[in-house]
PDB file of C-alpha atoms in Angstrom:
ATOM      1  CA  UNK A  16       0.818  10.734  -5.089  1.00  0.00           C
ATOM      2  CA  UNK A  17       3.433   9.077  -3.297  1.00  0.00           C
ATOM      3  CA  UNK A  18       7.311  10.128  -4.671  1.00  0.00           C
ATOM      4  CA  UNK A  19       9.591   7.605  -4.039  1.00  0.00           C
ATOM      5  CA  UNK A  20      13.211   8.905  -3.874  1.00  0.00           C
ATOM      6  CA  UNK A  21      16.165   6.636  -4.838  1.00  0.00           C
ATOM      7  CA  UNK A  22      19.883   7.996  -3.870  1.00  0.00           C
ATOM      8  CA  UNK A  23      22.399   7.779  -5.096  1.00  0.00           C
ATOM      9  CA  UNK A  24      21.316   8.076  -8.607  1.00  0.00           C
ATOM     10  CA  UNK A  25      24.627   6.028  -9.660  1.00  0.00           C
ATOM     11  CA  UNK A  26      27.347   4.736  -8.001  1.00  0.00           C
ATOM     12  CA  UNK A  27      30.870   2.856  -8.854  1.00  0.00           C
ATOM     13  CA  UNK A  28      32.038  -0.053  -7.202  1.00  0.00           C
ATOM     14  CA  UNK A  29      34.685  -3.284  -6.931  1.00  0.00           C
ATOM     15  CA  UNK A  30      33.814  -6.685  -7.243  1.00  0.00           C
ATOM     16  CA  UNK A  31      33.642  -7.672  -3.574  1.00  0.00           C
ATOM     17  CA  UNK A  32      32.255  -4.734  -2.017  1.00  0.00           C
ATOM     18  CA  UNK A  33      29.489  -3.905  -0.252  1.00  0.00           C
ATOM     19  CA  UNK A  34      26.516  -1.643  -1.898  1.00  0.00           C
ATOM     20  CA  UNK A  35      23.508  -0.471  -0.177  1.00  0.00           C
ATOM     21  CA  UNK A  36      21.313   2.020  -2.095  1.00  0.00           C
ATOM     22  CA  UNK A  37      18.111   3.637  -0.384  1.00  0.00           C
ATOM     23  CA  UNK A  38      14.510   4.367  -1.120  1.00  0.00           C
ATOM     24  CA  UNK A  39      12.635   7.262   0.356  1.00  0.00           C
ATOM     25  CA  UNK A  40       9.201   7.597   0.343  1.00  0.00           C
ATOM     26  CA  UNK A  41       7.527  11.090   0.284  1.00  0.00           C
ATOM     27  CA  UNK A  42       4.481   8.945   2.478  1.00  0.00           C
ATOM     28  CA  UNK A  43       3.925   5.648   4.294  1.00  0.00           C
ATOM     29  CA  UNK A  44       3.582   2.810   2.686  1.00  0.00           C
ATOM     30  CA  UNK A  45       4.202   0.535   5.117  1.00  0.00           C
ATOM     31  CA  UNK A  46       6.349  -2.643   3.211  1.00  0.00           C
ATOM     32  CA  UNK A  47       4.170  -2.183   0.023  1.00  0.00           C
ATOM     33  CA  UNK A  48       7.640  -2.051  -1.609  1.00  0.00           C
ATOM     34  CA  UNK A  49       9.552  -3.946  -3.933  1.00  0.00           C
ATOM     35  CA  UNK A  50      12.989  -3.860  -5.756  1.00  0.00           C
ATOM     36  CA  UNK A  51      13.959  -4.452  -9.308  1.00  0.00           C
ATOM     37  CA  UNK A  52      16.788  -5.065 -11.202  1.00  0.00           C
ATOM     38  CA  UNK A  53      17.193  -3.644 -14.925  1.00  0.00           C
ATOM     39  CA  UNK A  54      19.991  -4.720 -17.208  1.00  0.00           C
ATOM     40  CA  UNK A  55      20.418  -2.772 -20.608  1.00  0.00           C
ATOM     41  CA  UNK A  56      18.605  -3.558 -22.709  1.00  0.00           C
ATOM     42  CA  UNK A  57      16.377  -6.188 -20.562  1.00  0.00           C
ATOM     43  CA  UNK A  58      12.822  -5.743 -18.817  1.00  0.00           C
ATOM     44  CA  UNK A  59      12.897  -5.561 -15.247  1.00  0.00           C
ATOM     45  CA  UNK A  60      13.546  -8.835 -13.182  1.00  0.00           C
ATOM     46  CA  UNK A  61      12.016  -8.527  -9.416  1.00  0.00           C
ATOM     47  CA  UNK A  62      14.556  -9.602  -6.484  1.00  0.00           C
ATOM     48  CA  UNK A  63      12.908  -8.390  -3.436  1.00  0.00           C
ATOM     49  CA  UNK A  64       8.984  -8.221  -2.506  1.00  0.00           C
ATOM     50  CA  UNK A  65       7.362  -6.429   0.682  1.00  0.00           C
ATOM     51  CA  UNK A  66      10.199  -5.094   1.675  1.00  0.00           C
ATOM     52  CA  UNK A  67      12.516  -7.931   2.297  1.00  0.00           C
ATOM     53  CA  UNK A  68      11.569 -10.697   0.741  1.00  0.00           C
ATOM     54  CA  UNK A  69      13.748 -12.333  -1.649  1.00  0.00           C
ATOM     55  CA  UNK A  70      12.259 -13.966  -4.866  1.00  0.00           C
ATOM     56  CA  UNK A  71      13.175 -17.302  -5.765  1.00  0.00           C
ATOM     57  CA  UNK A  72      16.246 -17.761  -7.325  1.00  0.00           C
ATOM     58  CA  UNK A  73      17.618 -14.567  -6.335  1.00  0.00           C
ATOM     59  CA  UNK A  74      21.082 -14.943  -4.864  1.00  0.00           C
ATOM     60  CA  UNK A  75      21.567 -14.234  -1.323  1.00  0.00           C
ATOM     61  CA  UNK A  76      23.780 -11.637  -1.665  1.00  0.00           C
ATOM     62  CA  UNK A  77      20.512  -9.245  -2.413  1.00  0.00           C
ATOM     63  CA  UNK A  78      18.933  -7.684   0.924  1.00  0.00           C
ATOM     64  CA  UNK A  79      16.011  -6.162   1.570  1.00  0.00           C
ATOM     65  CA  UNK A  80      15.108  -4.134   4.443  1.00  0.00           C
ATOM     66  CA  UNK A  81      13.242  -1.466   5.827  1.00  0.00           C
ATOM     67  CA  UNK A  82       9.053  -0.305   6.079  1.00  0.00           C
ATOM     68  CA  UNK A  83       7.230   2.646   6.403  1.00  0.00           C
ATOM     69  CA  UNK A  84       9.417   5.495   4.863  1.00  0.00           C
ATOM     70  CA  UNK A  85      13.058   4.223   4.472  1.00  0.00           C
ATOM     71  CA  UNK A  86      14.183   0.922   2.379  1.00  0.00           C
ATOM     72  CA  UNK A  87      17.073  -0.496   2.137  1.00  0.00           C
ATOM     73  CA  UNK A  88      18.531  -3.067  -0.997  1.00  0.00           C
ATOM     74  CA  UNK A  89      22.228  -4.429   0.200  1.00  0.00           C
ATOM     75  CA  UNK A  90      24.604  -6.076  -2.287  1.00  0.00           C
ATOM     76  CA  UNK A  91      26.928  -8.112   0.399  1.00  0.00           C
ATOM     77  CA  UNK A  92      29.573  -8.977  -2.173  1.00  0.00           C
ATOM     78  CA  UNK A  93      29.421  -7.682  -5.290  1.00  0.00           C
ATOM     79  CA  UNK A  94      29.552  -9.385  -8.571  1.00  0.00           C
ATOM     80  CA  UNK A  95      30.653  -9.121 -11.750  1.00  0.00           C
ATOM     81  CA  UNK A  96      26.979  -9.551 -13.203  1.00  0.00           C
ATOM     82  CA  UNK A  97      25.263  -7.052 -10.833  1.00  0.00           C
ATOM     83  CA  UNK A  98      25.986  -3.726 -12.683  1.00  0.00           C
ATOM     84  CA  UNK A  99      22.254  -2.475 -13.600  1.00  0.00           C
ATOM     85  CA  UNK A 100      20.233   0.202 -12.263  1.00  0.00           C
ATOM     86  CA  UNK A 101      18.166  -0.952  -9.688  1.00  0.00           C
ATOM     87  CA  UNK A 102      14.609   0.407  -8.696  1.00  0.00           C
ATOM     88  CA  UNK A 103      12.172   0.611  -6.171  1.00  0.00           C
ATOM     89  CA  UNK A 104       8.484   0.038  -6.486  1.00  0.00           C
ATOM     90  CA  UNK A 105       5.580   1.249  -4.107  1.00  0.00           C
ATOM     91  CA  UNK A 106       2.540  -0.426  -4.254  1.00  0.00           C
ATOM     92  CA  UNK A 107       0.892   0.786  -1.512  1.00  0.00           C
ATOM     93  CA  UNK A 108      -1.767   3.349  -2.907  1.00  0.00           C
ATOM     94  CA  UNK A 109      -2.702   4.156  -6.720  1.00  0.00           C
ATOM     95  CA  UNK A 110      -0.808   5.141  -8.686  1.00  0.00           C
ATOM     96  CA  UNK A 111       2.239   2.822  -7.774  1.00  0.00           C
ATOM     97  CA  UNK A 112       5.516   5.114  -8.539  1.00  0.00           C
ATOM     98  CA  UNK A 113       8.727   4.179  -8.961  1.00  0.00           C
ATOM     99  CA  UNK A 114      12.229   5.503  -7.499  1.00  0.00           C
ATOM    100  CA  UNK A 115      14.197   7.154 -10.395  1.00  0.00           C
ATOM    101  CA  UNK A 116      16.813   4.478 -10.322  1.00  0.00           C
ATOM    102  CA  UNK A 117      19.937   3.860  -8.786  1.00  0.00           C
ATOM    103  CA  UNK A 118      22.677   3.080 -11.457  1.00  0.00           C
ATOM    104  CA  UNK A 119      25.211   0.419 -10.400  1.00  0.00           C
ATOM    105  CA  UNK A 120      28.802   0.310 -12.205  1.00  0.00           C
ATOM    106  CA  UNK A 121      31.732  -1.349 -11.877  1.00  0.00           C
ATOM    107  CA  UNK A 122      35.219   0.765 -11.850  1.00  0.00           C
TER     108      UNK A 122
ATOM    109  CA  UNK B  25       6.641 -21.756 -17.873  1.00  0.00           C
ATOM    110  CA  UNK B  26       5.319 -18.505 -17.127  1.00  0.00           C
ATOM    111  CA  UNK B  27       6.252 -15.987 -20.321  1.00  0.00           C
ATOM    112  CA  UNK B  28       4.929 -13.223 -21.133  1.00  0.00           C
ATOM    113  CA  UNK B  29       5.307 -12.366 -24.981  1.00  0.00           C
ATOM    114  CA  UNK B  30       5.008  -8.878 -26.622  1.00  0.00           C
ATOM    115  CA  UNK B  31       4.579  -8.091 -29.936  1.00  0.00           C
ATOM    116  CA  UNK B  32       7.131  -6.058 -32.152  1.00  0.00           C
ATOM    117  CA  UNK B  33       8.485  -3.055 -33.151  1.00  0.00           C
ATOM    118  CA  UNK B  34       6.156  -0.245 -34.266  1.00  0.00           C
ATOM    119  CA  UNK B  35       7.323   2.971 -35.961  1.00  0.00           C
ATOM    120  CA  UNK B  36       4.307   5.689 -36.229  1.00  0.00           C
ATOM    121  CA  UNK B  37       4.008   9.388 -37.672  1.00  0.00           C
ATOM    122  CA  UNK B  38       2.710  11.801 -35.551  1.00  0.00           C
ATOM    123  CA  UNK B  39      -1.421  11.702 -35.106  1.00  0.00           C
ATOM    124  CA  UNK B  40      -1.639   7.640 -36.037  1.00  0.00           C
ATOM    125  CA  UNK B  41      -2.255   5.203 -33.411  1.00  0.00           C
ATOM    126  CA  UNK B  42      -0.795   1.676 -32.348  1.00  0.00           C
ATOM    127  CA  UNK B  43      -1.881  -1.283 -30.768  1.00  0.00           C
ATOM    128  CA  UNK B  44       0.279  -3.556 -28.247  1.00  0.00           C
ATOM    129  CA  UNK B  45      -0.507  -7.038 -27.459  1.00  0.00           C
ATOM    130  CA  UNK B  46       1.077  -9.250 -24.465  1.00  0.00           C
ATOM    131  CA  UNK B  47       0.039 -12.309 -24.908  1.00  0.00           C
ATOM    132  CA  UNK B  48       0.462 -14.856 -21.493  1.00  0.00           C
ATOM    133  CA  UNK B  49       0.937 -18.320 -21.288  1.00  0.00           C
ATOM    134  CA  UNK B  50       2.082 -20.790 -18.426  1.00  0.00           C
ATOM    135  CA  UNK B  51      -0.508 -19.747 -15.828  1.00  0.00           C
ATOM    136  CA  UNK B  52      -4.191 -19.022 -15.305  1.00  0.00           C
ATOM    137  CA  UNK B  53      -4.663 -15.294 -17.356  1.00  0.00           C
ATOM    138  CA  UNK B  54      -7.361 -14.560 -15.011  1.00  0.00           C
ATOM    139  CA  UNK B  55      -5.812 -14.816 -11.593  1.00  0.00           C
ATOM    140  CA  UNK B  56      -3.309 -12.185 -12.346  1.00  0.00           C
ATOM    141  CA  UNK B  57      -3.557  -8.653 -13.157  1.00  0.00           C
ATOM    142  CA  UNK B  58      -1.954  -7.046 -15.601  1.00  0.00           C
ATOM    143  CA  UNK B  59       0.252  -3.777 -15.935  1.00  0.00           C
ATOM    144  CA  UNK B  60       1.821  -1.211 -18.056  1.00  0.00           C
ATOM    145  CA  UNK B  61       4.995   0.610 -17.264  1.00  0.00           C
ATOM    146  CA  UNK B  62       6.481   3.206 -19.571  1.00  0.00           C
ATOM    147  CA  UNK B  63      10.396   3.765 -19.980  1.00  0.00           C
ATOM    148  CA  UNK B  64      10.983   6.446 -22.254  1.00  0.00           C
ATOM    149  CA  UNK B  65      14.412   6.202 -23.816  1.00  0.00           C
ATOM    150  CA  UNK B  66      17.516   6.121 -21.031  1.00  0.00           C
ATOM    151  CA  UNK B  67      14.614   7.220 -18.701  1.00  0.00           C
ATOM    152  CA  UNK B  68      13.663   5.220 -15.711  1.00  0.00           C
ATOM    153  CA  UNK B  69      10.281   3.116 -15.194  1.00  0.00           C
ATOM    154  CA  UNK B  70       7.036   5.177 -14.895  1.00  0.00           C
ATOM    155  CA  UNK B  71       3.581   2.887 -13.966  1.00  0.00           C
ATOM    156  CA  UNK B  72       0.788   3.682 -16.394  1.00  0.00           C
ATOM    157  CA  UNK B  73      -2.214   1.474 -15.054  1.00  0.00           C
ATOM    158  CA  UNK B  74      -3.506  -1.723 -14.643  1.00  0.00           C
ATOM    159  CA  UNK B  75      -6.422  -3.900 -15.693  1.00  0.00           C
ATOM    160  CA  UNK B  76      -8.375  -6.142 -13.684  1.00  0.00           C
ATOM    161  CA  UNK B  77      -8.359  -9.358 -16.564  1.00  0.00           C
ATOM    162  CA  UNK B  78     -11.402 -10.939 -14.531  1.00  0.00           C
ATOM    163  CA  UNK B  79     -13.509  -8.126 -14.768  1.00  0.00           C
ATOM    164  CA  UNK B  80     -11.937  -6.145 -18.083  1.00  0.00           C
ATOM    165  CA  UNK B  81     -12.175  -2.945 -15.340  1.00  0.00           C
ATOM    166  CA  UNK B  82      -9.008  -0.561 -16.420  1.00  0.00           C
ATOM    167  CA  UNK B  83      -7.800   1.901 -14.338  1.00  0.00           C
ATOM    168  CA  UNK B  84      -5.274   4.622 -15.249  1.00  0.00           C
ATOM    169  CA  UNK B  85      -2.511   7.135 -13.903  1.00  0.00           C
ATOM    170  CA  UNK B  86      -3.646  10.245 -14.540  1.00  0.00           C
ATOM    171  CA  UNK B  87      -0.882  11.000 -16.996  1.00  0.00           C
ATOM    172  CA  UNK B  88      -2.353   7.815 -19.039  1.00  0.00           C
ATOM    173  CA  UNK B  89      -5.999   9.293 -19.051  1.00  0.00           C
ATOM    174  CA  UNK B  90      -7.562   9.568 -22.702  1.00  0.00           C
ATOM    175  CA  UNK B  91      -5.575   8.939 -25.353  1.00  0.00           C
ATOM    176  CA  UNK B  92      -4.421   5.255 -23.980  1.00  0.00           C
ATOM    177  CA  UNK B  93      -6.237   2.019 -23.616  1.00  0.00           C
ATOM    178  CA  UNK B  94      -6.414  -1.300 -22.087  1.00  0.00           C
ATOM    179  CA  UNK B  95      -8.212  -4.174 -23.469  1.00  0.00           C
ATOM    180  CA  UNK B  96      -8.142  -8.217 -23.219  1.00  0.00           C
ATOM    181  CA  UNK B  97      -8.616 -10.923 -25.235  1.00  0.00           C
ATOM    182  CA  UNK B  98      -9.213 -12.874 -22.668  1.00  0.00           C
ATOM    183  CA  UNK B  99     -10.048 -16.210 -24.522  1.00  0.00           C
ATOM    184  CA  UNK B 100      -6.421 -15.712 -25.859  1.00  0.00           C
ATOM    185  CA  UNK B 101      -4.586 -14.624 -22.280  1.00  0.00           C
ATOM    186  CA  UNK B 102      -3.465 -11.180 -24.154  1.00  0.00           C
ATOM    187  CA  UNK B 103      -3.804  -7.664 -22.521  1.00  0.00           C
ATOM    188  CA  UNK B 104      -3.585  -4.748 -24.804  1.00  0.00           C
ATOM    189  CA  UNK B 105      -2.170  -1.266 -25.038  1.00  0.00           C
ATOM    190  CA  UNK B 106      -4.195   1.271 -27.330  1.00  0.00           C
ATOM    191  CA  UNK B 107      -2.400   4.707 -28.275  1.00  0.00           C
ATOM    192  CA  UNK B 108      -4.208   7.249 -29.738  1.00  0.00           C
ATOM    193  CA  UNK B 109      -3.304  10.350 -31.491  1.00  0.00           C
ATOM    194  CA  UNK B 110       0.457   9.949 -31.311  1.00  0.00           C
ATOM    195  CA  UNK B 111       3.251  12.149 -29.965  1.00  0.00           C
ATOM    196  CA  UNK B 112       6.650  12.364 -30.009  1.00  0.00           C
ATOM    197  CA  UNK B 113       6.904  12.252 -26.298  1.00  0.00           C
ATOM    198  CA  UNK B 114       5.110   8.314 -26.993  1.00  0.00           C
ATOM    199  CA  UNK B 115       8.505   7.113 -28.231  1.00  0.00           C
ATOM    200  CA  UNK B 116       9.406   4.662 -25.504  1.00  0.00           C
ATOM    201  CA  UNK B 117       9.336   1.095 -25.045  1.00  0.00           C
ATOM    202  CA  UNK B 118       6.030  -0.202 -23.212  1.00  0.00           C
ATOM    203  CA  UNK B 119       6.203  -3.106 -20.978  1.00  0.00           C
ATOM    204  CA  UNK B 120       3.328  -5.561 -19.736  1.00  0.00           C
ATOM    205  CA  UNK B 121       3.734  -7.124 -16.366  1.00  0.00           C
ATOM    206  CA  UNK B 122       1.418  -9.068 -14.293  1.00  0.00           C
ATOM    207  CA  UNK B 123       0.811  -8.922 -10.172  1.00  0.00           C
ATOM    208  CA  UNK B 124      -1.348 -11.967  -8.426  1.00  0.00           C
ATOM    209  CA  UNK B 125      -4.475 -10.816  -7.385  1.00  0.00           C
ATOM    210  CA  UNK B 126      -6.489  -7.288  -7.605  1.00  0.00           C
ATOM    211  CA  UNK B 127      -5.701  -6.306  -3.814  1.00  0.00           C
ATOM    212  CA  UNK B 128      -2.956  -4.230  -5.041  1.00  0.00           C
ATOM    213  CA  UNK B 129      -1.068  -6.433  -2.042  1.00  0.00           C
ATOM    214  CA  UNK B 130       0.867  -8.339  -4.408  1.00  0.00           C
ATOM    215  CA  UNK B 131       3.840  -6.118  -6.535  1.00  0.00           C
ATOM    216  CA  UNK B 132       4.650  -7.549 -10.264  1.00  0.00           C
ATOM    217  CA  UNK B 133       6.589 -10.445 -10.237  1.00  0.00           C
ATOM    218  CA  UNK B 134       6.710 -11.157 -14.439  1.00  0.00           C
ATOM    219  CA  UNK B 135       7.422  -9.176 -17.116  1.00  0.00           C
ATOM    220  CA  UNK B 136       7.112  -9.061 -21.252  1.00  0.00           C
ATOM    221  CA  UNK B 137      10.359  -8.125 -23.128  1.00  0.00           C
ATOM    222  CA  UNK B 138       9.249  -4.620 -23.770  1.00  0.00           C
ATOM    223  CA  UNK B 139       7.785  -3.504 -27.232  1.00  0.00           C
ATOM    224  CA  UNK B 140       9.247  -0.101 -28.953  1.00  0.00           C
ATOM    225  CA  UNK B 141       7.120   2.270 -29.977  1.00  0.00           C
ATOM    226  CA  UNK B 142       8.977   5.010 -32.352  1.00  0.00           C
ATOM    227  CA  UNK B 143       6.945   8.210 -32.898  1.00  0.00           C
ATOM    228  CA  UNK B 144       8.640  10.416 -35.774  1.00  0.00           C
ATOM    229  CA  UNK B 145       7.357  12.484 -38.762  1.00  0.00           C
TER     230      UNK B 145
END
């Protein structure tokens, strides 16, 4: 099975900063990756599809990058209303896995 | 619009079973798969399967192999989620969410709300 590997597992920022959290997986999977965003107490909302692709909606801020191994999901400018923990998604080979979650607060 | 609508609550004993329903609307059911993700409580996200809503064809991570099952009703755009012989270690909330195509090429893009399952004696 693929192991995807999210660090950090939580981080504090400002309002204004910049964020990048990463995604590490054990195999290739080429850009057979996307990026969620999970509220408390919400389901998951997608913001980023193969890799770097940013849904509809999504605010530009959100960045996508990466393929093969290493991804990449920048914040540019952080916002009040981004605190969640975020999560990667490969969907390259069964069974997709999941990152454990990078959790995103504000100080 | 595209929603897709669990159903409620459920609090089980230990050895019962429980059905989940996710019912679709807003698109065609049967150009989308559909998915179940597990998130046990203040755990992260943890794929369980998909099923192919064309073909009824499930297909199951190994830790999902046996005691769970999916099942349509297709003619009413609703995927199912069938636990058997309940644990403790079931208590999570289960989420439905659908991803265009069988390919596997396309990651989900829609989810349900979630629906709590509570396993206690």
């Amino acid at each position: 099975n693929t192991v995807m590997t999210q660090s950090p597992t939580s981080m504090f920022t400002s309002v204004g900063d910049r964020v990048t959290m990463s995604c590490k997986a054990s195999q290739n999977v080429g850009i057979n990756v996307g990026w969620y965003q999970q509220k408390t107490g919400q389901s998951p909302k997608r913001l980023i599809y193969w890799a770097s692709n940013r849904d509809t909606g999504v605010p530009d801020r959100f960045t996508g990058s990466g393929s093969g191994t290493d991804f990449t999901l920048t914040i540019s400018n952080m916002q009040a209303e981004d605190p969640a923990i975020y999560y990667c998604l490969q969907h390259n080979s069964y069974p997709w896995t999941f990152g454990g979650g990078t959790k995103l607060e504000l100080k | 619009q595209i929603q897709l609508v669990q159903s409620g609550p459920e609090l089980k004993k230990p050895g019962e079973s429980v059905k989940i329903s996710c019912k679709a609307s807003g698109y065609t059911f049967t150009d989308y798969a559909m998915h179940w993700v597990k998130q046990a409580p203040g755990k992260g996200l943890k794929w369980m399967g998909w099923i192919n809503t064309y073909t009824g064809k499930p297909t199951y991570a190994d830790d999902f192999k046996g005691r769970f099952v999916f099942s349509l009703e297709a003619s009413a755009s609703t995927a199912n989620l069938q636990i058997s012989n309940l644990k403790n270690e079931d208590t999570a909330t289960y989420f439905c969410a659908r991803s265009k195509g069988y390919s596997g090429w396309y990651v989900m893009d829609a989810w349900g709300q979630g629906a709590s399952v509570t396993v206690s004696s």
